[in-house]
Amino acid sequence: QPLNRDGTEGKIGKLVRYFVQILADACLLMLGNEVTVFMWDERFSTTYAAMRLGNRPRFDGEAFKRWITVRQGLNWSAKALLDSEAARAILEHWLSKDDRSEIINKELSERVAPSREACM
């Protein structure tokens, strides 16, 4: 879920929340109650992914290092790689343990329940 830097939910975050509710309802109706939808803070995941790609051994990461400072200059395939790496970073973080509490981050994420209308 995209949040503002201060952790508040902005316009895009509200739109994502609306979409996630539709997704949770669709999952219930199409896949049953075995599927759970979660929301997770993804702030800075793309920057983190660019840093990982920029510092990867035996990989030309100069374009990603440049992207960190000026936020431009990636071609379509490099942007796709960056988005894939960001998705990987989000999933790895979500499945890892929180350093402070030793709880798996998944347990700290927001579970989105299907709406009452979808349950009827």
Short mmCIF file of N, CA, C and O in Angstrom, two decimals:
data_model
loop_
_atom_site.label_atom_id
_atom_site.label_comp_id
_atom_site.label_asym_id
_atom_site.label_seq_id
_atom_site.Cartn_x
_atom_site.Cartn_y
_atom_site.Cartn_z
N GLN A 1 0.84 -1.17 0.00
CA GLN A 1 0.00 0.00 0.00
C GLN A 1 0.89 1.23 0.00
O GLN A 1 1.77 1.36 0.84
N PRO A 2 0.68 2.13 -0.92
CA PRO A 2 1.49 3.36 -0.92
C PRO A 2 1.03 4.32 0.18
O PRO A 2 -0.12 4.73 0.22
N LEU A 3 1.94 4.64 1.07
CA LEU A 3 1.67 5.61 2.12
C LEU A 3 2.55 6.83 1.90
O LEU A 3 3.57 6.77 1.22
N ASN A 4 2.16 7.95 2.49
CA ASN A 4 3.00 9.14 2.45
C ASN A 4 4.24 8.89 3.31
O ASN A 4 4.28 7.96 4.13
N ARG A 5 5.24 9.74 3.17
CA ARG A 5 6.47 9.56 3.94
C ARG A 5 6.22 9.53 5.44
O ARG A 5 6.91 8.85 6.19
N ASP A 6 5.21 10.27 5.90
CA ASP A 6 4.92 10.31 7.33
C ASP A 6 4.03 9.15 7.79
O ASP A 6 3.64 9.09 8.95
N GLY A 7 3.70 8.24 6.88
CA GLY A 7 2.91 7.07 7.23
C GLY A 7 1.41 7.25 7.07
O GLY A 7 0.65 6.31 7.29
N THR A 8 0.97 8.43 6.70
CA THR A 8 -0.46 8.65 6.50
C THR A 8 -0.89 8.15 5.13
O THR A 8 -0.08 7.99 4.22
N GLU A 9 -2.17 7.93 4.98
CA GLU A 9 -2.72 7.45 3.73
C GLU A 9 -3.15 8.63 2.86
O GLU A 9 -4.00 9.41 3.27
N GLY A 10 -2.56 8.75 1.68
CA GLY A 10 -2.90 9.83 0.76
C GLY A 10 -3.96 9.40 -0.24
O GLY A 10 -4.63 8.38 -0.08
N LYS A 11 -4.09 10.18 -1.30
CA LYS A 11 -5.10 9.90 -2.33
C LYS A 11 -4.88 8.54 -2.99
O LYS A 11 -5.82 7.77 -3.17
N ILE A 12 -3.64 8.25 -3.37
CA ILE A 12 -3.35 6.97 -4.01
C ILE A 12 -3.57 5.83 -3.03
O ILE A 12 -4.10 4.78 -3.40
N GLY A 13 -3.20 6.03 -1.78
CA GLY A 13 -3.43 5.01 -0.76
C GLY A 13 -4.91 4.69 -0.59
O GLY A 13 -5.28 3.53 -0.44
N LYS A 14 -5.75 5.70 -0.64
CA LYS A 14 -7.20 5.48 -0.54
C LYS A 14 -7.72 4.71 -1.75
O LYS A 14 -8.58 3.84 -1.63
N LEU A 15 -7.20 5.04 -2.92
CA LEU A 15 -7.58 4.32 -4.14
C LEU A 15 -7.15 2.86 -4.05
O LEU A 15 -7.91 1.95 -4.41
N VAL A 16 -5.95 2.62 -3.56
CA VAL A 16 -5.45 1.25 -3.39
C VAL A 16 -6.33 0.51 -2.39
O VAL A 16 -6.67 -0.66 -2.60
N ARG A 17 -6.69 1.16 -1.30
CA ARG A 17 -7.55 0.52 -0.29
C ARG A 17 -8.89 0.10 -0.92
O ARG A 17 -9.39 -0.99 -0.66
N TYR A 18 -9.45 0.96 -1.75
CA TYR A 18 -10.71 0.65 -2.44
C TYR A 18 -10.52 -0.57 -3.35
O TYR A 18 -11.32 -1.51 -3.34
N PHE A 19 -9.42 -0.58 -4.12
CA PHE A 19 -9.12 -1.71 -5.01
C PHE A 19 -8.93 -3.00 -4.21
O PHE A 19 -9.42 -4.06 -4.60
N VAL A 20 -8.21 -2.93 -3.11
CA VAL A 20 -7.94 -4.12 -2.29
C VAL A 20 -9.24 -4.68 -1.72
O VAL A 20 -9.39 -5.90 -1.62
N GLN A 21 -10.19 -3.82 -1.39
CA GLN A 21 -11.48 -4.31 -0.91
C GLN A 21 -12.20 -5.07 -2.01
O GLN A 21 -12.77 -6.14 -1.76
N ILE A 22 -12.16 -4.55 -3.22
CA ILE A 22 -12.76 -5.26 -4.36
C ILE A 22 -12.04 -6.60 -4.58
O ILE A 22 -12.68 -7.63 -4.82
N LEU A 23 -10.71 -6.59 -4.46
CA LEU A 23 -9.93 -7.81 -4.61
C LEU A 23 -10.30 -8.84 -3.54
O LEU A 23 -10.47 -10.03 -3.84
N ALA A 24 -10.45 -8.41 -2.29
CA ALA A 24 -10.83 -9.33 -1.21
C ALA A 24 -12.20 -9.92 -1.47
O ALA A 24 -12.42 -11.12 -1.26
N ASP A 25 -13.13 -9.10 -1.94
CA ASP A 25 -14.48 -9.60 -2.26
C ASP A 25 -14.42 -10.61 -3.41
O ASP A 25 -15.06 -11.66 -3.36
N ALA A 26 -13.66 -10.29 -4.46
CA ALA A 26 -13.54 -11.18 -5.61
C ALA A 26 -12.90 -12.50 -5.21
O ALA A 26 -13.32 -13.57 -5.67
N CYS A 27 -11.89 -12.45 -4.35
CA CYS A 27 -11.23 -13.69 -3.89
C CYS A 27 -12.22 -14.57 -3.15
O CYS A 27 -12.24 -15.79 -3.35
N LEU A 28 -13.04 -13.98 -2.29
CA LEU A 28 -14.03 -14.76 -1.56
C LEU A 28 -15.01 -15.40 -2.53
O LEU A 28 -15.30 -16.60 -2.43
N LEU A 29 -15.53 -14.62 -3.46
CA LEU A 29 -16.55 -15.13 -4.37
C LEU A 29 -16.00 -16.16 -5.36
O LEU A 29 -16.70 -17.11 -5.71
N MET A 30 -14.76 -16.00 -5.79
CA MET A 30 -14.21 -16.89 -6.81
C MET A 30 -13.39 -18.04 -6.25
O MET A 30 -13.35 -19.12 -6.84
N LEU A 31 -12.71 -17.82 -5.12
CA LEU A 31 -11.79 -18.82 -4.59
C LEU A 31 -12.19 -19.37 -3.24
O LEU A 31 -11.55 -20.28 -2.72
N GLY A 32 -13.20 -18.79 -2.63
CA GLY A 32 -13.65 -19.26 -1.32
C GLY A 32 -12.89 -18.57 -0.20
O GLY A 32 -12.08 -17.68 -0.42
N ASN A 33 -13.17 -19.01 1.02
CA ASN A 33 -12.58 -18.33 2.18
C ASN A 33 -11.19 -18.83 2.53
O ASN A 33 -10.67 -18.54 3.59
N GLU A 34 -10.55 -19.59 1.65
CA GLU A 34 -9.19 -20.06 1.88
C GLU A 34 -8.14 -19.01 1.54
O GLU A 34 -6.97 -19.18 1.85
N VAL A 35 -8.54 -17.94 0.86
CA VAL A 35 -7.61 -16.90 0.41
C VAL A 35 -7.76 -15.68 1.30
O VAL A 35 -8.87 -15.22 1.56
N THR A 36 -6.64 -15.14 1.76
CA THR A 36 -6.64 -13.95 2.58
C THR A 36 -5.88 -12.86 1.85
O THR A 36 -4.83 -13.11 1.26
N VAL A 37 -6.39 -11.65 1.89
CA VAL A 37 -5.75 -10.50 1.27
C VAL A 37 -5.16 -9.63 2.37
O VAL A 37 -5.84 -9.33 3.36
N PHE A 38 -3.89 -9.25 2.20
CA PHE A 38 -3.20 -8.41 3.17
C PHE A 38 -2.74 -7.12 2.49
O PHE A 38 -2.49 -7.11 1.30
N MET A 39 -2.60 -6.08 3.29
CA MET A 39 -1.98 -4.83 2.82
C MET A 39 -0.69 -4.64 3.59
O MET A 39 -0.62 -4.92 4.79
N TRP A 40 0.35 -4.16 2.87
CA TRP A 40 1.66 -4.00 3.48
C TRP A 40 2.29 -2.71 2.99
O TRP A 40 2.20 -2.37 1.81
N ASP A 41 2.92 -1.99 3.86
CA ASP A 41 3.57 -0.72 3.54
C ASP A 41 4.72 -0.96 2.57
O ASP A 41 5.65 -1.69 2.88
N GLU A 42 4.65 -0.36 1.39
CA GLU A 42 5.69 -0.57 0.39
C GLU A 42 6.53 0.67 0.13
O GLU A 42 7.23 0.74 -0.87
N ARG A 43 6.47 1.63 1.05
CA ARG A 43 7.29 2.83 0.88
C ARG A 43 8.76 2.48 0.72
O ARG A 43 9.27 1.60 1.40
N PHE A 44 9.41 3.16 -0.18
CA PHE A 44 10.85 3.06 -0.42
C PHE A 44 11.29 1.73 -1.03
O PHE A 44 12.48 1.49 -1.17
N SER A 45 10.35 0.86 -1.41
CA SER A 45 10.74 -0.44 -1.96
C SER A 45 11.46 -0.29 -3.30
O SER A 45 12.41 -1.04 -3.58
N THR A 46 11.04 0.65 -4.14
CA THR A 46 11.70 0.82 -5.43
C THR A 46 13.11 1.38 -5.26
O THR A 46 14.04 0.93 -5.93
N THR A 47 13.27 2.31 -4.34
CA THR A 47 14.61 2.84 -4.07
C THR A 47 15.52 1.75 -3.51
O THR A 47 16.67 1.62 -3.91
N TYR A 48 14.98 0.97 -2.60
CA TYR A 48 15.75 -0.15 -2.04
C TYR A 48 16.14 -1.13 -3.14
O TYR A 48 17.29 -1.60 -3.18
N ALA A 49 15.20 -1.44 -4.04
CA ALA A 49 15.49 -2.36 -5.15
C ALA A 49 16.58 -1.79 -6.06
O ALA A 49 17.46 -2.52 -6.50
N ALA A 50 16.53 -0.49 -6.34
CA ALA A 50 17.56 0.14 -7.17
C ALA A 50 18.92 0.05 -6.50
O ALA A 50 19.94 -0.19 -7.17
N MET A 51 18.96 0.20 -5.18
CA MET A 51 20.22 0.08 -4.46
C MET A 51 20.75 -1.35 -4.55
O MET A 51 21.94 -1.57 -4.74
N ARG A 52 19.86 -2.34 -4.42
CA ARG A 52 20.28 -3.73 -4.54
C ARG A 52 20.83 -4.02 -5.93
O ARG A 52 21.86 -4.68 -6.08
N LEU A 53 20.12 -3.55 -6.95
CA LEU A 53 20.56 -3.80 -8.32
C LEU A 53 21.85 -3.03 -8.62
O LEU A 53 22.72 -3.53 -9.34
N GLY A 54 21.97 -1.83 -8.08
CA GLY A 54 23.16 -1.03 -8.32
C GLY A 54 24.41 -1.59 -7.69
O GLY A 54 25.52 -1.32 -8.14
N ASN A 55 24.24 -2.39 -6.65
CA ASN A 55 25.39 -2.94 -5.93
C ASN A 55 25.58 -4.44 -6.13
O ASN A 55 26.40 -5.06 -5.45
N ARG A 56 24.82 -5.01 -7.05
CA ARG A 56 24.92 -6.44 -7.31
C ARG A 56 26.26 -6.76 -7.97
O ARG A 56 26.64 -6.12 -8.94
N PRO A 57 26.98 -7.76 -7.46
CA PRO A 57 28.27 -8.13 -8.07
C PRO A 57 28.08 -8.66 -9.49
O PRO A 57 27.08 -9.28 -9.80
N ARG A 58 29.04 -8.39 -10.33
CA ARG A 58 29.07 -8.85 -11.72
C ARG A 58 27.80 -8.45 -12.48
O ARG A 58 27.27 -9.22 -13.27
N PHE A 59 27.32 -7.27 -12.22
CA PHE A 59 26.11 -6.76 -12.87
C PHE A 59 26.32 -5.26 -13.09
O PHE A 59 26.72 -4.55 -12.17
N ASP A 60 26.05 -4.79 -14.29
CA ASP A 60 26.22 -3.37 -14.58
C ASP A 60 25.04 -2.60 -14.00
O ASP A 60 23.98 -2.51 -14.60
N GLY A 61 25.22 -2.07 -12.82
CA GLY A 61 24.14 -1.39 -12.12
C GLY A 61 24.21 0.13 -12.20
O GLY A 61 23.50 0.81 -11.46
N GLU A 62 25.01 0.66 -13.10
CA GLU A 62 25.16 2.12 -13.19
C GLU A 62 23.84 2.83 -13.47
O GLU A 62 23.57 3.89 -12.92
N ALA A 63 23.01 2.27 -14.33
CA ALA A 63 21.71 2.90 -14.65
C ALA A 63 20.85 3.00 -13.40
O ALA A 63 20.16 4.00 -13.18
N PHE A 64 20.91 1.98 -12.54
CA PHE A 64 20.10 1.99 -11.32
C PHE A 64 20.67 2.97 -10.29
O PHE A 64 19.92 3.61 -9.57
N LYS A 65 21.99 3.07 -10.24
CA LYS A 65 22.60 4.06 -9.34
C LYS A 65 22.21 5.48 -9.76
O LYS A 65 21.92 6.33 -8.93
N ARG A 66 22.20 5.71 -11.09
CA ARG A 66 21.78 7.02 -11.61
C ARG A 66 20.31 7.28 -11.29
O ARG A 66 19.91 8.38 -10.95
N TRP A 67 19.49 6.24 -11.41
CA TRP A 67 18.05 6.39 -11.17
C TRP A 67 17.80 6.83 -9.73
O TRP A 67 16.87 7.60 -9.47
N ILE A 68 18.59 6.36 -8.78
CA ILE A 68 18.41 6.72 -7.37
C ILE A 68 18.51 8.23 -7.19
O ILE A 68 17.76 8.82 -6.44
N THR A 69 19.42 8.86 -7.91
CA THR A 69 19.63 10.30 -7.71
C THR A 69 18.72 11.16 -8.58
O THR A 69 18.25 12.20 -8.14
N VAL A 70 18.44 10.76 -9.82
CA VAL A 70 17.66 11.64 -10.71
C VAL A 70 16.29 11.10 -11.09
O VAL A 70 15.51 11.80 -11.72
N ARG A 71 15.97 9.85 -10.72
CA ARG A 71 14.67 9.24 -10.98
C ARG A 71 14.27 9.22 -12.45
O ARG A 71 13.11 9.37 -12.79
N GLN A 72 15.23 9.04 -13.33
CA GLN A 72 14.93 8.91 -14.75
C GLN A 72 16.05 8.17 -15.45
O GLN A 72 17.08 7.91 -14.85
N GLY A 73 15.84 7.83 -16.68
CA GLY A 73 16.90 7.24 -17.47
C GLY A 73 16.85 5.73 -17.62
O GLY A 73 17.77 5.15 -18.16
N LEU A 74 15.78 5.07 -17.16
CA LEU A 74 15.69 3.63 -17.33
C LEU A 74 14.85 3.31 -18.56
O LEU A 74 13.79 3.89 -18.77
N ASN A 75 15.33 2.36 -19.36
CA ASN A 75 14.52 1.91 -20.49
C ASN A 75 13.46 0.93 -19.97
O ASN A 75 13.43 0.58 -18.80
N TRP A 76 12.63 0.47 -20.87
CA TRP A 76 11.48 -0.35 -20.48
C TRP A 76 11.93 -1.63 -19.77
O TRP A 76 11.38 -1.99 -18.73
N SER A 77 12.92 -2.32 -20.31
CA SER A 77 13.34 -3.59 -19.69
C SER A 77 14.02 -3.36 -18.33
O SER A 77 13.84 -4.15 -17.41
N ALA A 78 14.77 -2.28 -18.19
CA ALA A 78 15.39 -1.97 -16.90
C ALA A 78 14.33 -1.61 -15.87
O ALA A 78 14.43 -2.00 -14.70
N LYS A 79 13.31 -0.88 -16.29
CA LYS A 79 12.21 -0.53 -15.37
C LYS A 79 11.46 -1.79 -14.94
O LYS A 79 11.08 -1.93 -13.77
N ALA A 80 11.26 -2.72 -15.87
CA ALA A 80 10.61 -3.98 -15.53
C ALA A 80 11.44 -4.76 -14.52
O ALA A 80 10.91 -5.34 -13.57
N LEU A 81 12.77 -4.77 -14.71
CA LEU A 81 13.66 -5.44 -13.76
C LEU A 81 13.60 -4.76 -12.40
O LEU A 81 13.53 -5.43 -11.36
N LEU A 82 13.57 -3.45 -12.39
CA LEU A 82 13.48 -2.70 -11.14
C LEU A 82 12.17 -3.00 -10.42
O LEU A 82 12.15 -3.23 -9.20
N ASP A 83 11.06 -3.02 -11.14
CA ASP A 83 9.77 -3.34 -10.54
C ASP A 83 9.74 -4.76 -9.99
O ASP A 83 9.19 -5.01 -8.91
N SER A 84 10.35 -5.70 -10.70
CA SER A 84 10.42 -7.09 -10.23
C SER A 84 11.23 -7.19 -8.95
O SER A 84 10.85 -7.89 -8.01
N GLU A 85 12.35 -6.49 -8.92
CA GLU A 85 13.20 -6.49 -7.72
C GLU A 85 12.48 -5.84 -6.54
O GLU A 85 12.60 -6.29 -5.40
N ALA A 86 11.72 -4.78 -6.81
CA ALA A 86 10.95 -4.12 -5.74
C ALA A 86 9.88 -5.08 -5.19
O ALA A 86 9.68 -5.17 -3.98
N ALA A 87 9.20 -5.80 -6.08
CA ALA A 87 8.19 -6.77 -5.63
C ALA A 87 8.85 -7.86 -4.78
O ALA A 87 8.31 -8.28 -3.76
N ARG A 88 10.02 -8.30 -5.21
CA ARG A 88 10.76 -9.31 -4.45
C ARG A 88 11.13 -8.77 -3.06
O ARG A 88 10.99 -9.47 -2.05
N ALA A 89 11.58 -7.53 -3.00
CA ALA A 89 11.96 -6.91 -1.72
C ALA A 89 10.75 -6.80 -0.79
O ALA A 89 10.87 -7.06 0.42
N ILE A 90 9.60 -6.42 -1.35
CA ILE A 90 8.38 -6.31 -0.53
C ILE A 90 8.02 -7.67 0.06
O ILE A 90 7.74 -7.80 1.25
N LEU A 91 8.04 -8.71 -0.78
CA LEU A 91 7.68 -10.05 -0.31
C LEU A 91 8.68 -10.56 0.72
O LEU A 91 8.29 -11.12 1.75
N GLU A 92 9.97 -10.36 0.47
CA GLU A 92 10.98 -10.80 1.44
C GLU A 92 10.79 -10.10 2.78
O GLU A 92 10.90 -10.73 3.84
N HIS A 93 10.52 -8.80 2.75
CA HIS A 93 10.31 -8.05 3.99
C HIS A 93 9.06 -8.53 4.71
O HIS A 93 9.04 -8.69 5.93
N TRP A 94 7.99 -8.77 3.97
CA TRP A 94 6.73 -9.21 4.55
C TRP A 94 6.88 -10.57 5.22
O TRP A 94 6.27 -10.83 6.25
N LEU A 95 7.73 -11.44 4.66
CA LEU A 95 7.91 -12.79 5.21
C LEU A 95 9.01 -12.88 6.27
O LEU A 95 9.17 -13.92 6.89
N SER A 96 9.76 -11.81 6.47
CA SER A 96 10.85 -11.86 7.45
C SER A 96 10.36 -11.47 8.85
O SER A 96 9.24 -10.99 9.01
N LYS A 97 11.23 -11.66 9.84
CA LYS A 97 10.88 -11.30 11.21
C LYS A 97 11.19 -9.84 11.47
O LYS A 97 12.19 -9.31 11.00
N ASP A 98 10.34 -9.20 12.26
CA ASP A 98 10.58 -7.85 12.71
C ASP A 98 11.71 -7.90 13.74
O ASP A 98 11.65 -8.68 14.69
N ASP A 99 12.73 -7.07 13.54
CA ASP A 99 13.90 -7.10 14.43
C ASP A 99 13.56 -6.76 15.88
O ASP A 99 14.17 -7.29 16.80
N ARG A 100 12.60 -5.89 16.07
CA ARG A 100 12.27 -5.46 17.44
C ARG A 100 11.43 -6.47 18.19
O ARG A 100 11.59 -6.66 19.39
N SER A 101 10.48 -7.11 17.50
CA SER A 101 9.53 -7.96 18.21
C SER A 101 9.71 -9.45 17.96
O SER A 101 9.09 -10.26 18.65
N GLU A 102 10.56 -9.82 16.97
CA GLU A 102 10.75 -11.22 16.59
C GLU A 102 9.45 -11.86 16.06
O GLU A 102 9.31 -13.07 16.04
N ILE A 103 8.51 -11.02 15.65
CA ILE A 103 7.26 -11.50 15.05
C ILE A 103 7.42 -11.41 13.54
O ILE A 103 7.98 -10.46 13.02
N ILE A 104 6.89 -12.40 12.82
CA ILE A 104 6.93 -12.36 11.36
C ILE A 104 6.09 -11.16 10.91
O ILE A 104 4.97 -10.96 11.38
N ASN A 105 6.66 -10.36 10.00
CA ASN A 105 5.99 -9.13 9.55
C ASN A 105 4.59 -9.39 9.02
O ASN A 105 3.71 -8.54 9.14
N LYS A 106 4.37 -10.56 8.42
CA LYS A 106 3.03 -10.88 7.92
C LYS A 106 1.99 -10.72 9.02
O LYS A 106 0.88 -10.25 8.77
N GLU A 107 2.35 -11.10 10.22
CA GLU A 107 1.42 -11.01 11.35
C GLU A 107 1.14 -9.55 11.74
O GLU A 107 0.15 -9.27 12.41
N LEU A 108 2.02 -8.63 11.33
CA LEU A 108 1.84 -7.22 11.64
C LEU A 108 1.12 -6.47 10.53
O LEU A 108 0.79 -5.30 10.68
N SER A 109 0.91 -7.14 9.39
CA SER A 109 0.28 -6.47 8.26
C SER A 109 -1.24 -6.41 8.44
O SER A 109 -1.82 -7.10 9.27
N GLU A 110 -1.86 -5.57 7.63
CA GLU A 110 -3.30 -5.37 7.73
C GLU A 110 -4.03 -6.40 6.87
O GLU A 110 -3.85 -6.48 5.67
N ARG A 111 -4.85 -7.20 7.52
CA ARG A 111 -5.68 -8.18 6.81
C ARG A 111 -6.94 -7.47 6.34
O ARG A 111 -7.58 -6.77 7.10
N VAL A 112 -7.30 -7.68 5.09
CA VAL A 112 -8.50 -7.04 4.52
C VAL A 112 -9.59 -8.12 4.40
O VAL A 112 -9.47 -9.06 3.62
N ALA A 113 -10.61 -7.97 5.21
CA ALA A 113 -11.72 -8.93 5.19
C ALA A 113 -12.68 -8.58 4.07
O ALA A 113 -12.85 -7.41 3.72
N PRO A 114 -13.33 -9.60 3.50
CA PRO A 114 -14.35 -9.31 2.49
C PRO A 114 -15.47 -8.47 3.08
O PRO A 114 -15.75 -8.53 4.28
N SER A 115 -16.11 -7.68 2.25
CA SER A 115 -17.21 -6.84 2.72
C SER A 115 -18.42 -7.70 3.09
O SER A 115 -18.53 -8.85 2.67
N ARG A 116 -19.31 -7.12 3.88
CA ARG A 116 -20.52 -7.85 4.27
C ARG A 116 -21.33 -8.25 3.05
O ARG A 116 -21.93 -9.32 3.01
N GLU A 117 -21.36 -7.38 2.03
CA GLU A 117 -22.14 -7.66 0.83
C GLU A 117 -21.62 -8.90 0.10
O GLU A 117 -22.38 -9.69 -0.44
N ALA A 118 -20.31 -9.08 0.09
CA ALA A 118 -19.72 -10.24 -0.59
C ALA A 118 -20.00 -11.53 0.16
O ALA A 118 -20.01 -12.60 -0.42
N CYS A 119 -20.23 -11.42 1.46
CA CYS A 119 -20.45 -12.60 2.29
C CYS A 119 -21.89 -13.11 2.22
O CYS A 119 -22.19 -14.20 2.67
N MET A 120 -22.78 -12.31 1.66
CA MET A 120 -24.22 -12.71 1.63
C MET A 120 -24.53 -13.57 0.44
O MET A 120 -24.00 -13.60 -0.56
#
